[in-house]
Amino acid sequence: MSAKVPRNFRLLEELEKGEKGLGAEACSYGLAEGDDLLMSNWNGTILGPPHSVHENRIYSLKMHCGDDYPDKPPTIQFISEINLPCVNPRNGQVDPSKLPCLAQWKREYTMETVLIDLRRYMAHPAHKKIPQPAEGIALYRALLSTCRQIKVPASFNRGPVPPIKHIIRRQFRRNAHVTSGPLVVAALRVGYEAEELLHTATTGSGAAHSKILNLLRGVQAQGDAARLENAENPPLPAPPPKRIPEPYPGHTPVIEQRPLPKSQLTGRRQVPKLVSANLIPFMRFKKPQSEFLSRVLSDKIKLRQKRNDHLDRLGGLLDMGSWEQMWDEELGMAEGKHWSSATFSEKEGVENALEKASEANAVLAEKMLAIVDEEQRLADIEKREWLREKRKRYRQRKRERDEALKGELPKY
């Protein structure tokens, strides 16, 4: 019978293998604290398996090796948020009875064995399509959890919040509303690189720790320079709010004025064009169009969008009301009034308002089309009259020239 390798010797072997990267490329691990003489607390990282919902994700976790290790398995706890049957969703603790290598633990197994088995568990056909939490939230929590273990000199502190935590929060606030695919991918790539750097620093890497301090110096130097520049060159005062044009008092709508009689025209008749702005009809007489017309169109479009957004919210409330009603009926607590009755009535009101606005736009479009047709008819008549007058003047001038040539009129 071969002699058992003592706990510390075994952990030293695993530490050397992890620091040199001799294990699986998809997993990495190392000591959580470089001065941990008992080598009890470890950090681990798993790269999500391909062709699954975990692809391109990086999961961070903690591993604790007790005094009985390797005779007894380590305890595993996910730092990154993950949705797996073997992981407690509240605290990220891995249930040993549900993970094969922990349930059937052998002394020959290592922490790398656990990480590889967890990755295999993610890629299992029954687990690889389970919906996962938003990736940004998981990365954010992993970064905040890891940054607590980085020791930073007191000279870097500029407030009650630790400097690394402050930078992580600020960067995530800046990217909170980013929806562009390339920008999201770039932000996640930077986040994963930061998480890897922080994780490497927690394993006792002096180079990673120095790099973090240098980055902090650079960020704080930029902040100091910006504050100094703002103090020397205060920002310009904010421009006055843009005046929203209001309709003239007592002004008659164009639809009631047109078409104008010929006596009120100052030139040739300009036929308007019937145009639709997001299904809202209007007549365009010239370019650029009047700012008063722009205000009216903008108000109508905003009102319709507001109603559509309200309809979406009411649809979600109707679903919730239906679920509550089903639950009450299941428990025998259903009352006479349905949970969704008030929401349904409100939704009908909004839909009726949208339908009336659509009908009003259709009626308005018909009136405007009739005005455009009438303007075009009058323009054609006036053009024919103008051509008739032009030919008449031309014939008159020609007759006068002919008579002058015959000597009947004095020559000029």
XYZ file of C-alpha atoms in Angstrom:
412
model
C 0.000 0.000 0.000
C 1.465 3.380 -1.087
C 1.958 6.134 1.483
C -0.527 8.988 1.536
C 0.747 12.388 0.475
C 0.247 14.889 3.339
C -2.267 17.685 2.856
C 0.253 20.535 2.584
C 2.457 18.669 0.106
C -0.551 17.904 -2.033
C -1.698 21.546 -1.980
C 1.817 22.745 -2.832
C 1.776 20.501 -5.888
C -1.583 21.890 -6.965
C -0.408 25.477 -6.341
C 2.684 24.985 -8.493
C 0.601 23.418 -11.264
C -1.935 26.243 -11.135
C 0.658 29.038 -11.129
C 2.534 27.541 -14.072
C -0.670 26.955 -16.025
C 0.023 23.278 -16.560
C -3.622 22.239 -16.260
C -6.624 22.594 -18.532
C -6.719 25.838 -20.500
C -10.418 26.365 -19.791
C -9.855 26.451 -16.017
C -7.441 28.223 -13.695
C -6.992 28.418 -9.942
C -4.695 29.838 -7.286
C -4.503 30.921 -3.657
C -6.896 33.659 -2.642
C -4.266 35.197 -0.355
C -0.543 34.847 -0.913
C 0.213 34.799 2.830
C -2.256 31.971 3.590
C 0.135 29.486 5.214
C -2.594 26.835 5.591
C -3.504 27.163 1.906
C -7.203 26.862 2.724
C -8.857 29.521 0.542
C -8.528 29.381 -3.239
C -9.935 31.251 -6.225
C -10.974 29.520 -9.417
C -12.027 30.563 -12.910
C -14.002 28.598 -15.496
C -14.372 29.569 -19.144
C -17.904 28.719 -20.286
C -18.130 25.720 -22.651
C -18.832 26.449 -26.337
C -22.172 25.785 -28.069
C -24.076 26.614 -24.883
C -25.541 29.623 -23.091
C -22.266 29.785 -21.140
C -20.142 30.395 -24.251
C -17.782 33.400 -23.975
C -18.598 33.776 -20.260
C -16.060 33.622 -17.432
C -17.199 32.360 -14.041
C -15.331 33.087 -10.816
C -15.657 30.918 -7.732
C -14.169 30.281 -4.299
C -12.826 26.964 -3.057
C -12.128 26.111 0.565
C -9.920 23.155 1.431
C -10.545 21.997 4.971
C -8.174 20.210 7.311
C -9.324 16.814 5.944
C -8.499 17.642 2.318
C -7.884 15.629 0.119
C -9.694 12.899 2.057
C -12.808 15.080 1.890
C -13.784 17.310 -1.029
C -13.406 21.104 -0.921
C -16.432 23.380 -0.586
C -17.222 25.350 -3.754
C -19.030 28.682 -3.987
C -19.669 30.672 -7.155
C -18.920 34.402 -7.031
C -20.364 34.977 -10.492
C -24.106 34.622 -10.752
C -25.070 31.377 -12.504
C -28.214 29.311 -12.942
C -27.453 25.579 -12.510
C -29.331 22.807 -10.656
C -26.301 22.088 -8.478
C -25.804 25.743 -7.414
C -27.793 27.488 -4.705
C -29.175 30.637 -6.385
C -29.054 32.614 -3.113
C -25.421 32.183 -2.067
C -23.774 30.420 -5.029
C -22.916 27.346 -2.927
C -22.428 24.105 -4.901
C -24.447 21.142 -3.619
C -21.944 18.224 -3.306
C -24.697 15.639 -3.774
C -25.578 16.969 -7.254
C -22.083 17.265 -8.734
C -20.695 13.805 -9.664
C -17.054 14.352 -8.673
C -18.029 15.732 -5.236
C -20.687 13.088 -4.618
C -18.198 10.312 -5.495
C -15.072 11.970 -4.176
C -11.741 10.160 -4.326
C -8.462 11.116 -2.753
C -6.848 11.284 -6.212
C -9.158 14.090 -7.276
C -7.889 17.682 -7.237
C -9.376 21.137 -7.414
C -8.721 21.072 -11.148
C -10.859 17.927 -11.309
C -13.708 19.834 -9.670
C -13.406 22.768 -12.075
C -13.338 20.496 -15.122
C -16.334 18.550 -13.821
C -18.245 21.786 -13.252
C -17.503 22.835 -16.830
C -18.647 19.422 -18.064
C -21.790 19.838 -15.963
C -22.481 23.180 -17.717
C -22.105 21.555 -21.148
C -24.506 18.694 -20.305
C -27.461 18.624 -22.779
C -29.904 19.115 -19.904
C -28.061 22.206 -18.627
C -26.475 23.944 -21.605
C -29.673 25.791 -22.586
C -30.810 26.923 -19.134
C -31.361 30.729 -19.261
C -28.618 32.585 -17.409
C -28.631 35.959 -15.607
C -27.583 39.052 -17.509
C -23.878 38.757 -18.228
C -23.053 42.294 -17.181
C -24.558 41.803 -13.705
C -22.560 38.612 -13.115
C -19.336 40.282 -14.246
C -20.084 43.358 -12.097
C -20.570 41.247 -8.962
C -17.463 39.190 -9.689
C -15.344 42.345 -10.063
C -16.694 43.881 -6.851
C -16.134 40.651 -4.936
C -12.570 40.234 -6.209
C -11.501 43.861 -5.739
C -12.087 43.602 -1.980
C -9.100 41.257 -1.748
C -6.659 43.714 -3.366
C -4.586 45.632 -0.842
C -4.173 49.272 -1.873
C -2.008 51.813 0.010
C -3.919 54.438 1.950
C -2.445 57.199 -0.244
C -4.740 56.090 -3.084
C -7.938 56.648 -1.084
C -9.814 59.782 -2.178
C -13.089 59.194 -0.376
C -15.183 56.661 1.555
C -15.337 54.243 -1.417
C -12.169 52.198 -2.185
C -10.533 53.407 -5.435
C -10.852 50.148 -7.398
C -14.501 49.768 -6.413
C -15.142 53.391 -7.415
C -13.636 52.865 -10.891
C -15.671 49.664 -11.443
C -18.915 51.391 -10.448
C -18.201 54.445 -12.600
C -17.403 52.380 -15.680
C -20.533 50.254 -15.341
C -22.669 53.394 -14.933
C -21.248 54.749 -18.181
C -22.081 51.526 -20.048
C -25.454 50.875 -18.384
C -27.477 52.115 -21.365
C -25.225 50.907 -24.188
C -27.199 48.800 -26.676
C -24.801 48.649 -29.633
C -23.517 45.099 -30.160
C -19.862 45.987 -30.901
C -19.736 48.408 -27.955
C -21.212 45.811 -25.571
C -18.693 43.178 -26.726
C -15.799 45.613 -26.286
C -16.995 46.600 -22.792
C -17.365 42.948 -21.736
C -13.905 42.147 -23.092
C -12.402 44.948 -20.991
C -14.359 43.726 -17.966
C -13.108 40.164 -18.353
C -9.527 41.375 -18.727
C -9.931 43.406 -15.528
C -11.431 40.389 -13.738
C -8.505 38.220 -14.835
C -5.996 40.858 -13.696
C -7.696 41.169 -10.288
C -7.852 37.397 -9.928
C -4.156 37.067 -10.780
C -3.322 39.736 -8.200
C -5.265 37.870 -5.503
C -3.098 34.791 -6.062
C -0.044 36.738 -4.895
C 1.317 37.869 -8.260
C 3.497 40.931 -7.636
C 3.480 41.915 -11.313
C -0.328 41.979 -11.454
C -0.515 43.968 -8.204
C 2.021 46.521 -9.511
C 0.069 46.837 -12.755
C -3.123 47.584 -10.803
C -1.348 50.279 -8.767
C 0.070 51.844 -11.937
C -3.393 51.898 -13.492
C -4.766 53.573 -10.381
C -2.020 56.216 -10.507
C -2.821 56.907 -14.156
C -6.579 57.195 -13.572
C -6.138 59.464 -10.561
C -3.598 61.626 -12.431
C -6.127 62.100 -15.246
C -8.787 63.052 -12.719
C -6.494 65.563 -11.011
C -5.556 67.122 -14.361
C -9.217 67.421 -15.375
C -10.154 69.061 -12.062
C -7.272 71.517 -12.390
C -8.299 72.387 -15.954
C -11.912 72.923 -14.893
C -10.746 75.210 -12.077
C -8.661 77.319 -14.487
C -11.256 77.291 -17.279
C -14.729 77.208 -15.758
C -17.370 75.825 -18.106
C -19.503 78.211 -20.114
C -22.964 78.964 -18.782
C -25.706 76.741 -20.065
C -27.528 78.113 -23.109
C -31.047 79.423 -22.529
C -33.796 76.885 -23.070
C -35.046 76.689 -26.620
C -38.247 78.615 -27.129
C -41.136 76.410 -28.120
C -43.176 78.217 -30.743
C -46.806 78.755 -29.899
C -49.630 79.386 -32.396
C -50.523 82.981 -33.160
C -53.521 84.284 -31.178
C -56.656 84.147 -33.292
C -54.824 82.441 -36.151
C -57.076 80.536 -38.566
C -55.874 77.002 -39.404
C -54.530 76.567 -42.918
C -57.060 73.842 -43.654
C -59.830 76.442 -43.200
C -58.103 79.111 -45.359
C -57.168 77.144 -48.402
C -57.564 77.391 -51.268
C -57.062 81.166 -51.403
C -58.866 83.183 -54.090
C -56.732 84.619 -56.864
C -57.253 88.185 -55.575
C -55.387 87.344 -52.327
C -52.351 85.839 -54.030
C -49.146 87.894 -54.273
C -47.659 85.750 -57.021
C -48.191 82.496 -58.793
C -50.184 79.885 -56.921
C -47.993 77.297 -55.181
C -49.656 73.897 -54.954
C -48.911 72.255 -51.556
C -47.729 68.667 -51.220
C -49.507 66.145 -49.018
C -46.852 64.554 -46.785
C -47.026 61.973 -43.971
C -44.833 62.163 -40.881
C -45.191 58.849 -39.025
C -48.741 58.480 -40.429
C -49.633 62.054 -39.431
C -50.714 63.998 -42.567
C -49.759 67.621 -43.226
C -49.430 69.971 -46.202
C -46.001 71.296 -47.069
C -45.950 74.659 -48.853
C -42.235 75.413 -48.680
C -38.884 74.244 -47.361
C -37.688 74.506 -44.678
C -41.052 73.953 -43.085
C -42.378 76.284 -40.418
C -41.177 75.737 -36.855
C -44.814 75.964 -35.746
C -45.649 72.992 -37.955
C -42.637 71.100 -36.560
C -43.885 71.690 -33.012
C -47.366 70.369 -33.802
C -46.003 67.240 -35.495
C -43.554 66.599 -32.648
C -46.309 66.915 -30.025
C -48.583 64.492 -31.884
C -45.823 61.917 -32.391
C -44.769 62.098 -28.727
C -48.370 61.682 -27.560
C -48.882 58.604 -29.716
C -45.589 57.063 -28.582
C -46.540 57.732 -24.962
C -49.832 55.915 -25.460
C -48.126 52.947 -27.137
C -45.613 52.675 -24.284
C -48.487 52.780 -21.819
C -50.173 49.942 -23.731
C -47.020 47.815 -23.395
C -46.966 48.380 -19.633
C -50.651 47.543 -19.361
C -50.063 44.318 -21.294
C -47.521 43.233 -18.671
C -49.935 44.147 -15.880
C -52.670 42.084 -17.551
C -50.391 39.036 -17.568
C -49.556 39.548 -13.892
C -53.247 39.966 -13.078
C -54.096 36.721 -14.880
C -51.433 34.853 -12.904
C -52.706 36.312 -9.622
C -56.264 35.325 -10.541
C -55.182 31.765 -11.372
C -53.345 31.563 -8.058
C -56.376 32.805 -6.116
C -58.619 30.309 -7.908
C -56.155 27.530 -7.122
C -56.243 28.458 -3.424
C -60.001 29.009 -3.418
C -59.595 32.706 -2.560
C -60.979 34.191 -5.793
C -63.317 37.141 -5.354
C -66.056 38.477 -7.598
C -63.882 41.108 -9.280
C -61.115 39.894 -11.566
C -57.575 41.046 -10.831
C -57.194 42.476 -14.340
C -60.590 44.189 -14.703
C -59.347 47.732 -13.945
C -56.261 47.273 -16.114
C -58.379 45.910 -18.962
C -60.702 48.933 -18.807
C -57.754 51.303 -18.866
C -56.240 49.447 -21.810
C -59.520 49.744 -23.709
C -59.508 53.501 -23.051
C -55.988 53.907 -24.422
C -56.782 51.757 -27.462
C -59.925 53.831 -28.135
C -57.886 57.041 -27.909
C -55.368 55.663 -30.415
C -58.164 54.531 -32.724
C -59.884 57.940 -32.577
C -56.590 59.691 -33.308
C -56.058 57.378 -36.294
C -59.575 58.068 -37.595
C -59.057 61.804 -37.124
C -55.823 61.590 -39.126
C -57.643 59.737 -41.903
C -60.386 62.410 -42.047
C -57.753 65.153 -41.985
C -55.843 63.454 -44.813
C -59.006 63.349 -46.936
C -59.626 67.061 -46.354
C -56.045 67.909 -47.171
C -56.138 65.776 -50.310
C -59.277 67.619 -51.426
C -57.503 70.955 -50.811
C -54.449 69.801 -52.789
C -56.672 68.671 -55.682
C -58.565 71.984 -55.632
C -55.323 73.965 -55.472
C -54.010 71.969 -58.425
C -57.235 72.587 -60.389
C -57.089 76.319 -59.717
C -53.373 76.381 -60.549
C -54.099 74.724 -63.914
C -56.893 77.238 -64.681
C -54.721 80.181 -63.694
C -51.848 78.830 -65.759
C -54.097 78.545 -68.832
C -55.353 82.107 -68.259
C -51.787 83.326 -67.888
C -50.773 81.594 -71.127
C -53.819 83.054 -72.906
C -52.887 86.539 -71.692
C -49.284 85.977 -72.715
C -50.284 84.956 -76.251
C -52.657 87.925 -76.452
C -49.876 90.327 -75.451
C -47.524 88.681 -77.936
C -50.031 89.056 -80.798
C -50.649 92.692 -79.825
C -46.922 93.514 -79.886
C -46.519 91.715 -83.221
C -49.421 93.642 -84.717
C -47.935 96.950 -83.557
C -44.545 96.065 -85.060
C -46.163 95.130 -88.394
C -48.141 98.375 -88.561
C -45.020 100.372 -87.757
C -43.185 98.742 -90.616
C -45.979 99.677 -93.035
C -45.679 103.312 -92.070
C -49.102 103.617 -90.587
C -47.561 104.535 -87.238
C -44.574 106.777 -86.663
C -41.331 104.966 -86.148
C -39.597 105.254 -82.841
